[in-house]
Amino acid sequence: MLKLIEKILSFLPKPLQDLYHKYEEQLLYVLFGGLTTLISIVTKLAVFALVPDQGQPWRTTLAVTLSWIFAVTFAFFTNKAYVFKNQTKGAKEFFRVFASFYGARLLTFVLEEGIFLLCCDLMHWNETVITFVSQVLIFVANYVLSKLLVFRKKEKGEAE
């Protein structure tokens, strides 16, 4: 994937290439975050289309849960490999990063569930509109948690 991006960059003027390299992490996060968001939205809307609305709150819970599982799994591997370029040494470290990533995403999952419960189930606002609005909030929260907690660079002398 990075080779494809570098190939595309080679066609751009040098100042744009320099700008990309200066903000590479943020731009890759936006790229893969956008793909993650797309996976989340498509999954959610597919559930809304396939499961008839009969007034049960479990329909939105199912939609948010399935979209979360698919999106977080995609996000973990792309963030680890491409965005934050996280190298883990051994299974123990991999599972520590894996668990902290899923833990952070679980926090934003609860936030998203709360948004949908309040806005869709209780206030009966449009599910599609709330899907898009909630994605913006979740997108920002996920970057901050990933950058500051999950994939943060260790200081010299700091324990792993």
Coordinates of N, CA and C in Angstrom, one line a residue:
M1 N 0.8 -1.2 0.0 CA 0.0 0.0 0.0 C 0.9 1.3 0.0
L2 N 1.9 1.3 0.8 CA 2.8 2.4 0.9 C 3.5 2.6 -0.4
K3 N 3.9 1.5 -1.1 CA 4.5 1.6 -2.4 C 3.6 2.3 -3.4
L4 N 2.3 2.0 -3.4 CA 1.4 2.6 -4.2 C 1.3 4.1 -4.0
I5 N 1.2 4.5 -2.7 CA 1.2 5.9 -2.3 C 2.4 6.6 -2.8
E6 N 3.6 6.0 -2.6 CA 4.9 6.6 -3.1 C 4.9 6.7 -4.6
K7 N 4.3 5.8 -5.3 CA 4.3 5.9 -6.8 C 3.4 7.0 -7.2
I8 N 2.2 7.2 -6.5 CA 1.4 8.3 -6.8 C 2.1 9.6 -6.5
L9 N 2.8 9.7 -5.4 CA 3.5 10.9 -5.0 C 4.5 11.3 -6.0
S10 N 5.2 10.3 -6.6 CA 6.2 10.6 -7.6 C 5.7 11.5 -8.7
F11 N 4.5 11.5 -9.0 CA 3.9 12.3 -10.1 C 3.6 13.7 -9.6
L12 N 3.7 14.0 -8.3 CA 3.3 15.3 -7.8 C 4.6 16.2 -7.8
P13 N 4.4 17.5 -7.8 CA 5.5 18.4 -7.6 C 6.2 18.2 -6.3
K14 N 7.5 18.5 -6.3 CA 8.3 18.3 -5.1 C 7.7 19.0 -3.8
P15 N 7.2 20.2 -3.9 CA 6.6 20.8 -2.7 C 5.4 20.0 -2.1
L16 N 4.6 19.4 -3.0 CA 3.5 18.6 -2.5 C 4.0 17.3 -1.9
Q17 N 5.1 16.7 -2.4 CA 5.7 15.5 -1.9 C 6.3 15.8 -0.5
D18 N 6.9 17.0 -0.4 CA 7.5 17.4 0.9 C 6.4 17.6 2.0
L19 N 5.3 18.2 1.5 CA 4.2 18.4 2.4 C 3.6 17.1 2.9
Y20 N 3.5 16.1 2.0 CA 3.0 14.8 2.3 C 3.9 14.2 3.4
H21 N 5.2 14.2 3.2 CA 6.1 13.6 4.1 C 6.1 14.3 5.5
K22 N 5.9 15.6 5.5 CA 5.8 16.3 6.7 C 4.6 15.9 7.5
Y23 N 3.5 15.6 6.9 CA 2.3 15.3 7.6 C 1.8 13.8 7.3
E24 N 2.8 13.0 7.0 CA 2.5 11.6 6.6 C 1.5 10.9 7.5
E25 N 1.9 10.9 8.8 CA 1.0 10.2 9.8 C -0.4 10.6 9.8
Q26 N -0.6 11.9 9.8 CA -2.0 12.5 9.8 C -2.7 12.2 8.5
L27 N -2.0 12.3 7.4 CA -2.7 12.0 6.1 C -3.0 10.5 6.0
L28 N -2.1 9.6 6.4 CA -2.4 8.2 6.4 C -3.6 7.9 7.3
Y29 N -3.6 8.5 8.5 CA -4.7 8.3 9.4 C -6.0 8.7 8.8
V30 N -6.0 9.8 8.1 CA -7.2 10.3 7.4 C -7.6 9.3 6.3
L31 N -6.6 8.8 5.5 CA -6.9 7.9 4.5 C -7.5 6.6 5.0
F32 N -6.8 5.9 6.0 CA -7.3 4.7 6.5 C -8.5 4.9 7.5
G33 N -8.5 6.0 8.1 CA -9.7 6.4 8.9 C -10.9 6.5 8.1
G34 N -10.7 7.1 6.9 CA -11.8 7.3 6.0 C -12.3 5.9 5.5
L35 N -11.4 5.0 5.2 CA -11.8 3.6 4.8 C -12.4 2.9 6.0
T36 N -11.9 3.1 7.2 CA -12.6 2.5 8.4 C -14.0 3.1 8.5
T37 N -14.1 4.4 8.4 CA -15.4 5.0 8.5 C -16.4 4.5 7.4
L38 N -15.9 4.3 6.2 CA -16.7 3.7 5.2 C -17.2 2.3 5.5
I39 N -16.3 1.5 6.0 CA -16.6 0.1 6.5 C -17.7 0.2 7.5
S40 N -17.6 1.1 8.5 CA -18.5 1.3 9.6 C -19.9 1.7 9.0
I41 N -19.9 2.7 8.2 CA -21.2 3.2 7.6 C -21.9 2.2 6.8
V42 N -21.1 1.5 5.9 CA -21.8 0.5 5.0 C -22.3 -0.6 5.8
T43 N -21.6 -1.1 6.8 CA -22.1 -2.2 7.7 C -23.4 -1.7 8.4
K44 N -23.3 -0.5 9.0 CA -24.5 0.0 9.7 C -25.7 0.1 8.8
L45 N -25.5 0.7 7.7 CA -26.7 1.0 6.8 C -27.2 -0.4 6.2
A46 N -26.3 -1.3 6.0 CA -26.7 -2.7 5.6 C -27.6 -3.3 6.6
V47 N -27.3 -3.2 7.9 CA -28.1 -3.8 8.9 C -29.5 -3.0 8.9
F48 N -29.5 -1.7 8.9 CA -30.7 -1.0 8.8 C -31.6 -1.4 7.7
A49 N -31.0 -1.7 6.5 CA -31.7 -2.1 5.3 C -32.2 -3.5 5.4
L50 N -31.5 -4.4 6.1 CA -31.8 -5.8 6.1 C -32.7 -6.2 7.3
V51 N -32.6 -5.5 8.4 CA -33.4 -5.8 9.6 C -34.6 -4.8 9.6
P52 N -35.8 -5.3 9.5 CA -37.0 -4.4 9.6 C -37.1 -3.6 10.9
D53 N -37.5 -2.4 10.7 CA -37.6 -1.5 11.9 C -39.0 -1.8 12.5
Q54 N -39.0 -2.5 13.7 CA -40.3 -2.8 14.3 C -40.3 -2.1 15.7
G55 N -39.5 -1.1 15.8 CA -39.5 -0.3 17.1 C -38.6 -0.9 18.2
Q56 N -37.8 -1.9 17.9 CA -37.0 -2.5 19.0 C -35.6 -1.8 19.0
P57 N -35.1 -1.4 20.2 CA -33.8 -0.8 20.2 C -32.7 -1.7 19.9
W58 N -32.9 -3.0 19.9 CA -31.8 -3.9 19.6 C -31.3 -3.8 18.1
R59 N -32.2 -3.2 17.3 CA -31.8 -3.1 15.9 C -30.6 -2.1 15.7
T60 N -30.7 -1.0 16.4 CA -29.6 0.0 16.4 C -28.3 -0.6 17.1
T61 N -28.6 -1.3 18.2 CA -27.4 -1.9 18.9 C -26.7 -2.9 18.0
L62 N -27.5 -3.8 17.3 CA -26.9 -4.7 16.4 C -26.1 -4.0 15.3
A63 N -26.7 -3.0 14.7 CA -26.0 -2.2 13.6 C -24.7 -1.6 14.1
V64 N -24.7 -1.0 15.3 CA -23.5 -0.3 15.8 C -22.5 -1.4 16.2
T65 N -22.9 -2.5 16.8 CA -22.0 -3.6 17.2 C -21.3 -4.2 16.0
L66 N -22.0 -4.6 15.0 CA -21.4 -5.2 13.8 C -20.5 -4.3 13.1
S67 N -20.9 -3.0 13.0 CA -20.1 -2.1 12.3 C -18.8 -1.8 13.1
W68 N -18.9 -1.8 14.4 CA -17.7 -1.6 15.2 C -16.7 -2.8 15.1
I69 N -17.2 -4.0 15.1 CA -16.3 -5.2 15.0 C -15.5 -5.1 13.7
F70 N -16.2 -4.9 12.6 CA -15.6 -4.9 11.3 C -14.6 -3.7 11.2
A71 N -15.0 -2.5 11.6 CA -14.2 -1.3 11.4 C -13.0 -1.4 12.4
V72 N -13.2 -1.8 13.6 CA -12.0 -1.8 14.5 C -11.0 -2.8 14.1
T73 N -11.4 -3.9 13.6 CA -10.4 -4.9 13.2 C -9.6 -4.4 12.0
F74 N -10.2 -3.8 11.0 CA -9.5 -3.2 9.9 C -8.6 -2.0 10.4
A75 N -9.1 -1.2 11.3 CA -8.4 -0.1 11.8 C -7.1 -0.5 12.6
F76 N -7.2 -1.6 13.4 CA -6.1 -2.0 14.2 C -4.9 -2.3 13.2
F77 N -5.2 -3.2 12.3 CA -4.1 -3.6 11.4 C -3.5 -2.5 10.5
T78 N -4.4 -1.6 10.0 CA -3.9 -0.5 9.2 C -3.2 0.5 10.0
N79 N -3.7 0.9 11.2 CA -3.0 1.8 12.1 C -1.7 1.3 12.5
K80 N -1.6 0.0 12.9 CA -0.4 -0.5 13.4 C 0.7 -0.6 12.3
A81 N 0.3 -1.0 11.1 CA 1.3 -1.2 10.1 C 1.6 0.1 9.3
Y82 N 0.6 0.9 9.0 CA 0.9 2.0 8.1 C 0.9 3.4 8.7
V83 N 0.0 3.6 9.6 CA -0.1 5.0 10.2 C 0.9 5.2 11.2
F84 N 1.0 4.4 12.3 CA 1.9 4.6 13.4 C 3.2 3.8 13.3
K85 N 3.2 2.9 12.3 CA 4.4 2.0 12.0 C 4.9 1.4 13.3
N86 N 4.0 0.8 14.0 CA 4.3 0.1 15.3 C 4.9 -1.2 15.0
Q87 N 6.1 -1.4 15.6 CA 6.8 -2.7 15.5 C 6.7 -3.3 16.9
T88 N 6.1 -4.5 17.0 CA 6.0 -5.2 18.2 C 7.0 -6.4 18.2
K89 N 7.6 -6.6 19.4 CA 8.6 -7.7 19.6 C 7.9 -8.8 20.4
G90 N 7.5 -9.8 19.7 CA 6.9 -11.0 20.4 C 5.4 -10.8 20.6
A91 N 4.8 -12.0 21.0 CA 3.4 -12.1 21.2 C 2.9 -11.3 22.3
K92 N 3.6 -11.2 23.4 CA 3.2 -10.5 24.6 C 3.0 -9.0 24.3
E93 N 4.0 -8.4 23.6 CA 3.9 -7.0 23.2 C 2.8 -6.8 22.2
F94 N 2.6 -7.7 21.2 CA 1.6 -7.6 20.2 C 0.2 -7.5 20.9
F95 N 0.0 -8.5 21.9 CA -1.3 -8.5 22.5 C -1.5 -7.4 23.5
R96 N -0.5 -6.8 24.0 CA -0.6 -5.6 24.8 C -1.1 -4.4 24.0
V97 N -0.5 -4.3 22.8 CA -1.0 -3.2 21.9 C -2.4 -3.5 21.4
F98 N -2.6 -4.8 21.0 CA -3.9 -5.2 20.6 C -5.0 -4.9 21.6
A99 N -4.7 -5.3 22.9 CA -5.7 -5.1 23.9 C -5.9 -3.6 24.2
S100 N -4.9 -2.8 24.2 CA -5.0 -1.4 24.5 C -5.8 -0.7 23.3
F101 N -5.5 -1.1 22.1 CA -6.3 -0.5 21.0 C -7.7 -0.9 21.1
Y102 N -8.1 -2.1 21.3 CA -9.5 -2.5 21.4 C -10.1 -1.9 22.7
G103 N -9.3 -1.7 23.7 CA -9.9 -1.0 24.9 C -10.2 0.4 24.6
A104 N -9.3 1.1 23.9 CA -9.6 2.5 23.6 C -10.8 2.6 22.7
R105 N -10.9 1.7 21.7 CA -12.0 1.7 20.8 C -13.3 1.3 21.5
L106 N -13.2 0.5 22.6 CA -14.4 0.1 23.3 C -14.9 1.4 24.0
L107 N -14.1 2.3 24.5 CA -14.5 3.5 25.0 C -15.3 4.3 24.0
T108 N -14.8 4.4 22.8 CA -15.6 5.2 21.7 C -16.8 4.4 21.3
F109 N -16.8 3.1 21.4 CA -18.0 2.3 21.1 C -19.1 2.6 22.0
V110 N -18.8 2.7 23.3 CA -19.8 3.1 24.3 C -20.3 4.5 24.0
L111 N -19.4 5.4 23.7 CA -19.8 6.8 23.3 C -20.8 6.7 22.1
E112 N -20.5 5.9 21.1 CA -21.3 5.8 19.9 C -22.7 5.2 20.3
E113 N -22.7 4.1 21.1 CA -23.9 3.5 21.5 C -24.8 4.6 22.2
G114 N -24.2 5.4 23.1 CA -24.9 6.4 23.8 C -25.5 7.4 22.8
I115 N -24.7 7.8 21.8 CA -25.2 8.7 20.8 C -26.5 8.2 20.1
F116 N -26.4 6.9 19.7 CA -27.5 6.3 19.0 C -28.7 6.0 19.9
L117 N -28.4 5.6 21.1 CA -29.5 5.4 22.1 C -30.3 6.8 22.3
L118 N -29.5 7.8 22.5 CA -30.2 9.1 22.8 C -30.8 9.7 21.5
C119 N -30.1 9.7 20.5 CA -30.6 10.4 19.3 C -31.6 9.6 18.4
C120 N -31.4 8.3 18.3 CA -32.2 7.5 17.4 C -33.4 6.9 18.2
D121 N -33.0 6.2 19.3 CA -34.1 5.4 20.0 C -35.0 6.3 20.9
L122 N -34.4 7.3 21.5 CA -35.2 8.1 22.4 C -35.7 9.4 21.7
M123 N -34.9 10.0 20.9 CA -35.4 11.3 20.3 C -35.9 11.0 18.8
H124 N -35.7 9.8 18.3 CA -36.2 9.4 17.0 C -35.7 10.3 15.9
W125 N -34.4 10.7 16.0 CA -33.8 11.5 14.9 C -33.4 10.5 13.8
N126 N -33.1 11.0 12.6 CA -32.8 10.2 11.4 C -31.5 9.4 11.7
E127 N -31.6 8.1 11.5 CA -30.5 7.2 11.7 C -29.3 7.5 10.8
T128 N -29.6 7.8 9.5 CA -28.5 8.1 8.6 C -27.7 9.4 9.0
V129 N -28.4 10.4 9.3 CA -27.8 11.6 9.7 C -26.9 11.4 11.0
I130 N -27.5 10.7 12.0 CA -26.8 10.4 13.2 C -25.5 9.5 12.9
T131 N -25.7 8.6 12.0 CA -24.5 7.8 11.6 C -23.4 8.7 11.1
F132 N -23.6 9.6 10.3 CA -22.5 10.5 9.8 C -22.0 11.4 10.9
V133 N -22.9 12.0 11.6 CA -22.4 13.0 12.7 C -21.6 12.2 13.7
S134 N -22.0 11.0 14.1 CA -21.3 10.3 15.2 C -19.9 9.8 14.6
Q135 N -19.8 9.6 13.3 CA -18.5 9.1 12.8 C -17.5 10.2 12.9
V136 N -17.9 11.5 12.8 CA -16.9 12.6 12.9 C -16.4 12.6 14.4
L137 N -17.3 12.5 15.3 CA -16.9 12.6 16.7 C -16.0 11.4 17.1
I138 N -16.4 10.2 16.6 CA -15.6 9.0 16.9 C -14.2 9.0 16.2
F139 N -14.2 9.5 15.0 CA -12.9 9.6 14.2 C -11.9 10.4 15.0
V140 N -12.3 11.6 15.5 CA -11.3 12.5 16.3 C -10.9 11.8 17.6
A141 N -11.9 11.2 18.3 CA -11.6 10.6 19.6 C -10.6 9.4 19.4
N142 N -10.8 8.6 18.3 CA -10.0 7.5 18.1 C -8.5 7.9 17.7
Y143 N -8.4 9.0 17.0 CA -7.0 9.4 16.7 C -6.3 9.8 18.0
V144 N -6.9 10.6 18.8 CA -6.3 11.1 20.0 C -5.9 9.9 20.9
L145 N -6.8 9.0 21.1 CA -6.5 7.8 21.9 C -5.4 6.9 21.3
S146 N -5.4 6.7 20.0 CA -4.4 5.9 19.4 C -3.0 6.6 19.5
K147 N -3.0 7.9 19.2 CA -1.7 8.7 19.2 C -1.1 8.8 20.6
L148 N -2.0 9.1 21.6 CA -1.5 9.4 22.9 C -1.3 8.2 23.8
L149 N -2.1 7.1 23.6 CA -2.1 6.0 24.5 C -1.6 4.7 23.8
V150 N -2.2 4.3 22.7 CA -1.9 3.0 22.2 C -0.6 2.9 21.5
F151 N -0.3 3.8 20.5 CA 0.9 3.7 19.7 C 1.9 4.8 20.0
R152 N 1.8 5.3 21.2 CA 2.7 6.4 21.6 C 4.2 5.9 21.6
K153 N 5.1 6.7 21.2 CA 6.5 6.4 21.1 C 7.0 6.4 22.5
K154 N 7.8 5.4 22.9 CA 8.4 5.3 24.2 C 9.6 6.2 24.3
E155 N 9.7 6.9 25.5 CA 10.8 7.7 25.7 C 12.0 6.8 26.0
K156 N 13.2 7.3 25.8 CA 14.4 6.6 26.1 C 14.5 6.2 27.5
G157 N 14.7 5.0 27.8 CA 14.8 4.5 29.2 C 13.4 4.1 29.8
E158 N 12.4 4.4 29.1 CA 11.0 4.1 29.6 C 10.8 2.6 29.4
A159 N 10.2 1.9 30.4 CA 9.9 0.5 30.3 C 8.9 0.2 29.2
E160 N 9.0 -0.9 28.6 CA 8.0 -1.3 27.5 C 6.8 -1.8 28.2

